[in-house]
Tab-separated table of C-alpha atoms and ligand atoms in Angstrom:
chain	number	residue	atom	x	y	z
A	1	LEU	CA	5.729	1.624	-48.907
A	2	PHE	CA	7.446	-0.811	-46.738
A	3	SER	CA	7.824	-4.455	-47.216
A	4	VAL	CA	8.007	-6.954	-44.255
A	5	ALA	CA	11.325	-8.542	-44.217
A	6	PHE	CA	11.569	-9.566	-40.460
A	7	LEU	CA	9.071	-11.308	-38.302
A	8	LEU	CA	7.855	-9.877	-34.964
A	9	ARG	CA	6.471	-11.848	-31.964
A	10	GLY	CA	4.220	-10.461	-29.475
A	11	PRO	CA	2.457	-11.933	-26.607
A	12	ALA	CA	0.515	-15.114	-26.767
A	13	GLY	CA	-2.526	-13.736	-25.191
A	14	PRO	CA	-4.084	-10.697	-23.270
A	15	LEU	CA	-1.718	-9.729	-20.493
A	16	VAL	CA	-2.611	-9.127	-16.846
A	17	ALA	CA	-0.948	-6.747	-14.290
A	18	GLN	CA	-1.091	-5.894	-10.788
A	19	LEU	CA	-2.057	-2.220	-9.780
A	20	GLY	CA	1.168	-0.477	-8.721
A	21	GLY	CA	2.955	-3.518	-10.051
A	22	SER	CA	5.091	-4.021	-13.379
A	23	VAL	CA	4.010	-5.652	-16.651
A	24	LEU	CA	6.082	-6.696	-19.455
A	25	LEU	CA	4.665	-6.335	-22.990
A	26	PRO	CA	6.761	-8.782	-25.192
A	27	CYS	CA	7.751	-7.584	-28.874
A	28	SER	CA	10.706	-9.117	-30.256
A	29	ALA	CA	12.269	-9.763	-33.697
A	30	GLU	CA	13.513	-13.332	-34.743
A	31	THR	CA	16.897	-11.890	-35.415
A	32	PRO	CA	18.525	-8.803	-34.092
A	33	LEU	CA	17.750	-5.634	-36.332
A	34	PRO	CA	20.909	-3.388	-37.157
A	35	LEU	CA	20.800	-0.606	-34.361
A	36	GLU	CA	21.639	2.205	-36.518
A	37	GLU	CA	18.621	1.744	-38.661
A	38	LEU	CA	16.329	0.816	-35.824
A	39	GLU	CA	13.236	2.609	-34.740
A	40	VAL	CA	11.004	1.168	-31.982
A	41	GLU	CA	7.840	2.864	-31.405
A	42	TRP	CA	5.090	1.915	-28.582
A	43	ARG	CA	1.778	3.575	-28.615
A	44	ARG	CA	-1.581	2.991	-27.384
A	45	THR	CA	-3.850	2.168	-30.142
A	46	ASP	CA	-6.832	4.135	-28.575
A	47	SER	CA	-5.478	7.353	-27.577
A	48	GLU	CA	-2.404	7.211	-29.923
A	49	ALA	CA	-0.091	8.266	-26.965
A	50	LEU	CA	3.362	7.629	-27.410
A	51	VAL	CA	4.513	5.210	-24.771
A	52	HIS	CA	8.064	4.874	-25.666
A	53	LEU	CA	10.264	5.492	-28.508
A	54	PHE	CA	13.820	4.543	-29.542
A	55	GLN	CA	15.147	6.370	-32.534
A	56	GLU	CA	18.548	7.252	-34.344
A	57	GLY	CA	20.200	4.925	-31.507
A	58	GLU	CA	18.631	6.374	-28.552
A	59	VAL	CA	15.694	6.142	-26.352
A	60	ARG	CA	13.661	9.341	-26.682
A	61	PRO	CA	11.798	10.098	-23.310
A	62	GLU	CA	11.317	13.582	-24.497
A	63	SER	CA	8.836	12.374	-26.908
A	64	GLN	CA	6.906	10.310	-24.543
A	65	SER	CA	3.407	10.972	-23.443
A	66	TYR	CA	3.332	12.567	-19.992
A	67	ASP	CA	1.224	9.591	-18.758
A	68	TYR	CA	3.963	7.203	-19.046
A	69	SER	CA	7.088	9.334	-17.938
A	70	GLY	CA	9.358	7.331	-16.020
A	71	ARG	CA	7.196	4.423	-16.159
A	72	ALA	CA	7.926	2.729	-19.770
A	73	HIS	CA	11.389	1.068	-19.930
A	74	PHE	CA	13.162	-0.910	-22.601
A	75	LEU	CA	15.341	-3.871	-21.520
A	76	THR	CA	18.923	-3.082	-20.898
A	77	GLU	CA	20.197	-6.026	-22.943
A	78	GLY	CA	17.122	-6.161	-25.105
A	79	PHE	CA	18.105	-4.223	-28.489
A	80	ALA	CA	21.051	-6.211	-29.379
A	81	ALA	CA	19.271	-9.243	-28.882
A	82	GLY	CA	16.251	-8.029	-30.897
A	83	ASN	CA	14.152	-7.942	-27.973
A	84	TYR	CA	12.000	-4.798	-27.893
A	85	SER	CA	9.779	-5.648	-25.137
A	86	LEU	CA	8.544	-2.982	-22.937
A	87	LEU	CA	8.521	-3.123	-19.159
A	88	LEU	CA	5.883	-0.651	-17.659
A	89	THR	CA	6.030	0.080	-14.129
A	90	ASN	CA	3.926	1.473	-11.546
A	91	VAL	CA	0.739	0.119	-13.211
A	92	THR	CA	-2.571	2.163	-13.011
A	93	ARG	CA	-5.965	1.344	-13.939
A	94	ALA	CA	-5.651	3.653	-16.976
A	95	ASP	CA	-2.979	1.326	-18.372
A	96	GLY	CA	-5.756	-1.176	-19.275
A	97	GLY	CA	-5.896	-1.330	-23.210
A	98	LEU	CA	-4.227	-2.159	-26.498
A	99	TYR	CA	-0.713	-1.255	-27.230
A	100	ILE	CA	1.160	-1.398	-30.643
A	101	CYS	CA	4.644	-2.216	-30.796
A	102	LYS	CA	6.153	-0.839	-34.417
A	103	VAL	CA	9.443	-1.652	-35.362
A	104	PHE	CA	11.150	0.252	-38.423
A	105	THR	CA	14.380	-0.473	-40.257
A	106	ASN	CA	15.557	1.508	-43.270
A	107	LEU	CA	13.481	-0.341	-45.753
A	108	ASP	CA	10.997	-2.557	-43.640
A	109	SER	CA	8.618	-2.483	-40.881
A	110	ASN	CA	6.371	-4.566	-38.833
A	111	GLU	CA	4.205	-4.350	-35.936
A	112	ILE	CA	2.468	-6.290	-33.142
A	113	THR	CA	-0.364	-5.613	-30.625
A	114	ALA	CA	-0.313	-6.172	-27.058
A	115	GLU	CA	-3.243	-6.166	-24.757
A	116	ILE	CA	-3.434	-5.214	-20.958
A	117	LYS	CA	-6.414	-6.857	-19.323
A	118	ASP	CA	-7.639	-7.522	-15.988
A	119	ILE	CA	-5.578	-4.883	-13.963
A	120	GLY	CA	-5.592	-5.796	-10.120
A	121	GLU	CA	-6.997	-9.002	-8.366
A	122	THR	CA	-6.289	-11.593	-11.063
A	123	LEU	CA	-3.568	-13.924	-9.855
A	124	THR	CA	-2.466	-15.970	-12.692
A	125	VAL	CA	0.688	-18.028	-13.574
A	126	PHE	CA	1.233	-15.269	-16.049
A	127	LEU	CA	1.094	-12.630	-13.595
A	128	LYS	CA	3.742	-14.537	-11.344
A	129	ALA	CA	6.141	-14.750	-14.235
A	130	ILE	CA	5.735	-10.957	-14.783
A	131	LEU	CA	6.437	-10.166	-11.236
A	132	SER	CA	9.270	-12.532	-10.797
A	133	LEU	CA	10.703	-10.791	-13.796
A	134	SER	CA	10.495	-7.332	-12.544
A	135	LEU	CA	11.757	-8.088	-9.042
A	136	GLY	CA	15.069	-8.798	-10.614
A	137	VAL	CA	17.247	-10.291	-7.844
A	138	SER	CA	14.406	-12.002	-6.001
A	139	GLU	CA	13.800	-14.261	-9.002
A	140	ARG	CA	12.494	-17.239	-6.747
A	141	LEU	CA	10.749	-15.339	-4.221
A	142	VAL	CA	7.509	-13.499	-5.528
A	143	VAL	CA	4.809	-11.796	-3.147
A	144	ILE	CA	1.569	-10.776	-4.588
A	145	GLY	CA	-0.954	-8.730	-3.083
A	146	THR	CA	-4.310	-7.016	-4.337
A	147	GLY	CA	-3.023	-3.698	-4.109
A	148	VAL	CA	-5.941	-2.180	-2.186
A	149	ALA	CA	-8.718	-3.141	0.414
A	150	SER	CA	-11.188	-1.392	2.164
A	151	ALA	CA	-13.138	-1.828	5.401
A	152	PHE	CA	-15.410	0.069	7.884
A	153	VAL	CA	-14.476	1.072	11.257
A	154	GLY	CA	-15.121	-1.846	13.611
A	155	ASP	CA	-15.100	-4.496	10.959
A	156	GLU	CA	-12.684	-7.200	10.283
A	157	VAL	CA	-10.575	-7.025	7.110
A	158	THR	CA	-8.185	-9.376	5.059
A	159	LEU	CA	-5.055	-7.947	3.349
A	160	ASP	CA	-4.105	-10.310	0.775
A	161	CYS	CA	-0.518	-11.610	0.601
A	162	SER	CA	0.539	-14.480	-1.252
A	163	VAL	CA	4.271	-15.653	-1.176
A	164	ASP	CA	5.126	-17.787	-4.046
A	165	SER	CA	8.607	-19.571	-3.735
A	166	HIS	CA	10.040	-22.962	-3.793
A	167	ILE	CA	10.889	-22.571	-0.166
A	168	PRO	CA	8.488	-24.226	2.342
A	169	PRO	CA	6.846	-21.532	4.479
A	170	GLY	CA	8.541	-23.266	7.459
A	171	GLU	CA	11.882	-22.294	5.897
A	172	LEU	CA	11.103	-18.862	5.224
A	173	GLU	CA	13.344	-16.410	7.526
A	174	ASN	CA	10.438	-14.082	7.953
A	175	VAL	CA	7.214	-12.670	6.649
A	176	THR	CA	6.693	-9.340	7.966
A	177	TRP	CA	3.645	-6.961	7.976
A	178	LYS	CA	4.432	-3.265	8.393
A	179	LYS	CA	2.297	-0.147	8.268
A	180	LYS	CA	4.316	1.722	5.702
A	181	ASP	CA	4.341	5.523	6.967
A	182	GLN	CA	5.523	4.657	10.473
A	183	GLU	CA	7.306	1.659	9.662
A	184	MET	CA	5.394	0.091	12.653
A	185	LEU	CA	5.321	-3.826	12.738
A	186	VAL	CA	1.967	-5.133	12.484
A	187	LEU	CA	2.712	-8.777	12.661
A	188	VAL	CA	6.156	-10.728	12.543
A	189	PHE	CA	6.125	-14.628	11.304
A	190	ARG	CA	9.444	-16.217	11.719
A	191	TYR	CA	10.404	-19.639	11.086
A	192	ASP	CA	7.095	-21.102	11.068
A	193	GLN	CA	5.447	-19.069	13.920
A	194	ILE	CA	3.841	-15.613	14.752
A	195	VAL	CA	6.086	-13.541	17.220
A	196	PRO	CA	3.707	-11.673	19.276
A	197	VAL	CA	5.956	-9.571	21.096
A	198	SER	CA	7.356	-8.153	17.828
A	199	ALA	CA	4.329	-6.409	16.827
A	200	HIS	CA	3.407	-3.004	17.857
A	201	GLU	CA	0.877	-2.725	20.750
A	202	LEU	CA	-1.362	-0.987	18.484
A	203	TYR	CA	-1.733	-4.285	16.428
A	204	ARG	CA	-0.747	-6.984	18.906
A	205	ASP	CA	-4.143	-8.337	19.656
A	206	ARG	CA	-5.950	-7.615	16.436
A	207	ALA	CA	-3.617	-8.976	13.708
A	208	ASP	CA	-3.521	-12.496	12.817
A	209	LEU	CA	-2.747	-14.673	9.770
A	210	PHE	CA	-4.793	-17.571	8.612
A	211	THR	CA	-3.009	-20.483	9.988
A	212	ALA	CA	-4.546	-23.092	7.737
A	213	GLU	CA	-3.523	-21.261	4.705
A	214	ILE	CA	0.135	-20.623	5.501
A	215	PRO	CA	1.246	-24.021	4.037
A	216	LYS	CA	-0.136	-22.617	0.724
A	217	GLY	CA	1.944	-19.643	0.991
A	218	ASN	CA	-1.093	-17.308	1.909
A	219	PHE	CA	0.065	-14.830	4.445
A	220	SER	CA	-2.840	-12.657	4.307
A	221	LEU	CA	-3.371	-10.487	7.102
A	222	ARG	CA	-6.550	-10.466	9.299
A	223	LEU	CA	-7.206	-7.240	10.993
A	224	LYS	CA	-9.881	-7.088	13.441
A	225	HIS	CA	-11.721	-4.106	14.892
A	226	VAL	CA	-10.495	-1.831	12.318
A	227	ARG	CA	-9.971	1.839	13.578
A	228	PRO	CA	-9.876	5.224	11.648
A	229	GLU	CA	-6.190	5.397	12.012
A	230	ASP	CA	-5.629	1.981	10.590
A	231	LYS	CA	-5.929	3.650	7.089
A	232	GLY	CA	-2.846	3.713	5.014
A	233	GLU	CA	-0.450	1.464	3.286
A	234	TYR	CA	0.924	-1.910	4.428
A	235	ILE	CA	3.710	-3.807	3.205
A	236	CYS	CA	3.921	-7.375	3.282
A	237	GLU	CA	7.665	-8.556	2.917
A	238	ALA	CA	8.982	-11.994	2.897
A	239	HIS	CA	12.749	-12.928	3.676
A	240	SER	CA	14.523	-16.077	2.745
A	241	GLY	CA	18.452	-15.959	2.510
A	242	HIS	CA	19.508	-13.111	0.263
A	243	LEU	CA	16.094	-13.124	-1.133
A	244	SER	CA	13.231	-10.524	-0.189
A	245	ALA	CA	10.106	-9.379	-2.039
A	246	ASN	CA	7.136	-7.422	-0.897
A	247	THR	CA	3.841	-6.155	-2.045
A	248	ILE	CA	1.935	-2.970	-0.923
A	249	ILE	CA	-1.580	-2.860	-0.036
A	250	ALA	CA	-3.658	0.367	0.479
A	251	LEU	CA	-6.353	0.054	3.302
A	252	GLN	CA	-8.793	2.776	2.281
A	253	GLY	CA	-12.516	3.521	2.844
A	254	LEU	CA	-12.382	3.620	6.680
A	255	GLY	CA	-15.866	5.324	7.446
A	256	LYS	CA	-19.411	4.752	8.197
A	257	THR	CA	-20.497	5.687	4.822
A	258	THR	CA	-19.677	3.843	1.446
A	259	ASP	CA	-18.978	7.128	-0.467
A	260	TYR	CA	-15.961	7.794	2.103
B	301	NAG	C1	6.749	4.273	-8.628
B	301	NAG	O1	6.343	3.812	-7.563
B	301	NAG	C2	7.555	4.132	-6.450
B	301	NAG	C3	7.029	3.480	-5.306
B	301	NAG	O2	5.817	3.888	-4.839
B	301	NAG	C4	7.870	5.740	-6.508
B	301	NAG	O3	8.981	5.659	-5.668
B	301	NAG	C5	8.083	5.929	-7.882
B	301	NAG	O4	8.457	7.409	-7.719
B	301	NAG	C6	7.123	5.750	-8.974
B	301	NAG	N1	7.716	6.181	-9.997
B	301	NAG	C7	6.920	6.895	-11.062
B	301	NAG	C8	7.583	7.101	-12.330
B	301	NAG	O5	5.799	7.097	-10.920
B	302	NAG	C1	12.852	-10.538	-23.833
B	302	NAG	O1	13.540	-10.300	-22.543
B	302	NAG	C2	12.667	-10.561	-21.546
B	302	NAG	C3	13.306	-9.988	-20.310
B	302	NAG	O2	14.636	-10.591	-20.051
B	302	NAG	C4	12.403	-12.099	-21.387
B	302	NAG	O3	11.559	-12.334	-20.478
B	302	NAG	C5	11.842	-12.425	-22.782
B	302	NAG	O4	11.571	-13.853	-22.869
B	302	NAG	C6	12.594	-12.118	-23.920
B	302	NAG	N1	11.975	-12.297	-25.352
B	302	NAG	C7	12.680	-12.954	-25.952
B	302	NAG	C8	11.735	-13.277	-27.248
B	302	NAG	O5	13.893	-13.608	-26.002
B	303	NAG	C1	13.656	-10.472	8.458
B	303	NAG	O1	14.674	-11.206	7.940
B	303	NAG	C2	15.757	-10.118	7.538
B	303	NAG	C3	16.755	-10.869	6.679
B	303	NAG	O2	17.442	-11.812	7.408
B	303	NAG	C4	16.250	-9.196	8.447
B	303	NAG	O3	17.020	-8.373	7.865
B	303	NAG	C5	14.960	-8.669	9.095
B	303	NAG	O4	15.503	-7.902	10.267
B	303	NAG	C6	13.916	-9.732	9.516
B	303	NAG	N1	12.775	-9.148	10.182
B	303	NAG	C7	12.355	-9.354	11.405
B	303	NAG	C8	11.225	-8.395	11.808
B	303	NAG	O5	12.759	-10.128	11.969
B	304	NAG	C1	-5.954	-16.414	1.809
B	304	NAG	O1	-6.940	-16.912	2.955
B	304	NAG	C2	-7.922	-16.057	2.959
B	304	NAG	C3	-8.673	-16.699	4.376
B	304	NAG	O2	-9.070	-17.973	3.909
B	304	NAG	C4	-8.725	-15.883	1.856
B	304	NAG	O3	-9.820	-14.863	1.984
B	304	NAG	C5	-7.958	-15.310	0.748
B	304	NAG	O4	-8.648	-15.157	-0.648
B	304	NAG	C6	-6.673	-16.337	0.560
B	304	NAG	N1	-5.966	-15.559	-0.370
B	304	NAG	C7	-5.317	-16.214	-1.609
B	304	NAG	C8	-4.613	-15.648	-2.341
B	304	NAG	O5	-5.657	-17.434	-1.749
């Protein structure tokens, strides 16, 4: 039927993603293919769900599976360069699995597969590369968290946040922890020290960082005496010059029983 006249390149190995974050699924041709002939189809291999489609010179969101609506993106400058990689945003657990990138021209076709493995806690160099890409303007400032944490009332909980940059922690303008819904400041770290007065009184004596970990870029929050009202989303945000980046961690499971 079709002959393979162009080479496609996919990922070198399984990909990892952060829950709620973004992941780039690589798929590119050695040389750009003529746009007027081009069809690019990304599918799940297990469910056959159509993740994203480019056909007859246009992106076709209407053909897309509902699960991926608004979350799958081709790269703006990609097609002209033969780069048919897919950027998947707002990653969910269900996104784990195998994907296939099928590329057609009038006479030829080829395909590669990509696998998303490990959604969530794994911190690897690969993940950092993907995150720095998805953060766009903040290329050199990357903030990584675990996405979720849980605790029981009265306990202590650690909300993970790693700041990866080439800037020493002491030169970071600030790292702030905020409760997302009320925009309440939980902890402010500015020019190498915690600024206790900046924190909301609800958190002032309960929130701390792991001092010894700061030089490694570990700005994980240690919240003591957890209260039911602590449940919710927290943002860890780092600022340096014109750069800023953040991660959101949902604190859940505040109860006395594990099935909460
Ligand atoms: C992705 O997440 C952001 C932030 O939580 C939200 O504003 C946006 O609506 C989400 N987009 C989709 C397509 O779910
Ligand atoms: C495709 O574009 C992405 C985003 O700009 C980039 O990271 C990737 O290296 C490109 N792939 C190729 C083969 O150029
Ligand atoms: C952190 O730095 C940014 C950038 O300079 C600034 O806009 C923000 O107000 C600062 N936040 C705090 C709590 O100092
Ligand atoms: C940050 O430090 C805390 C306390 O030692 C630790 O539990 C956590 O795993 C560290 N996070 C990272 C990403 O290393």
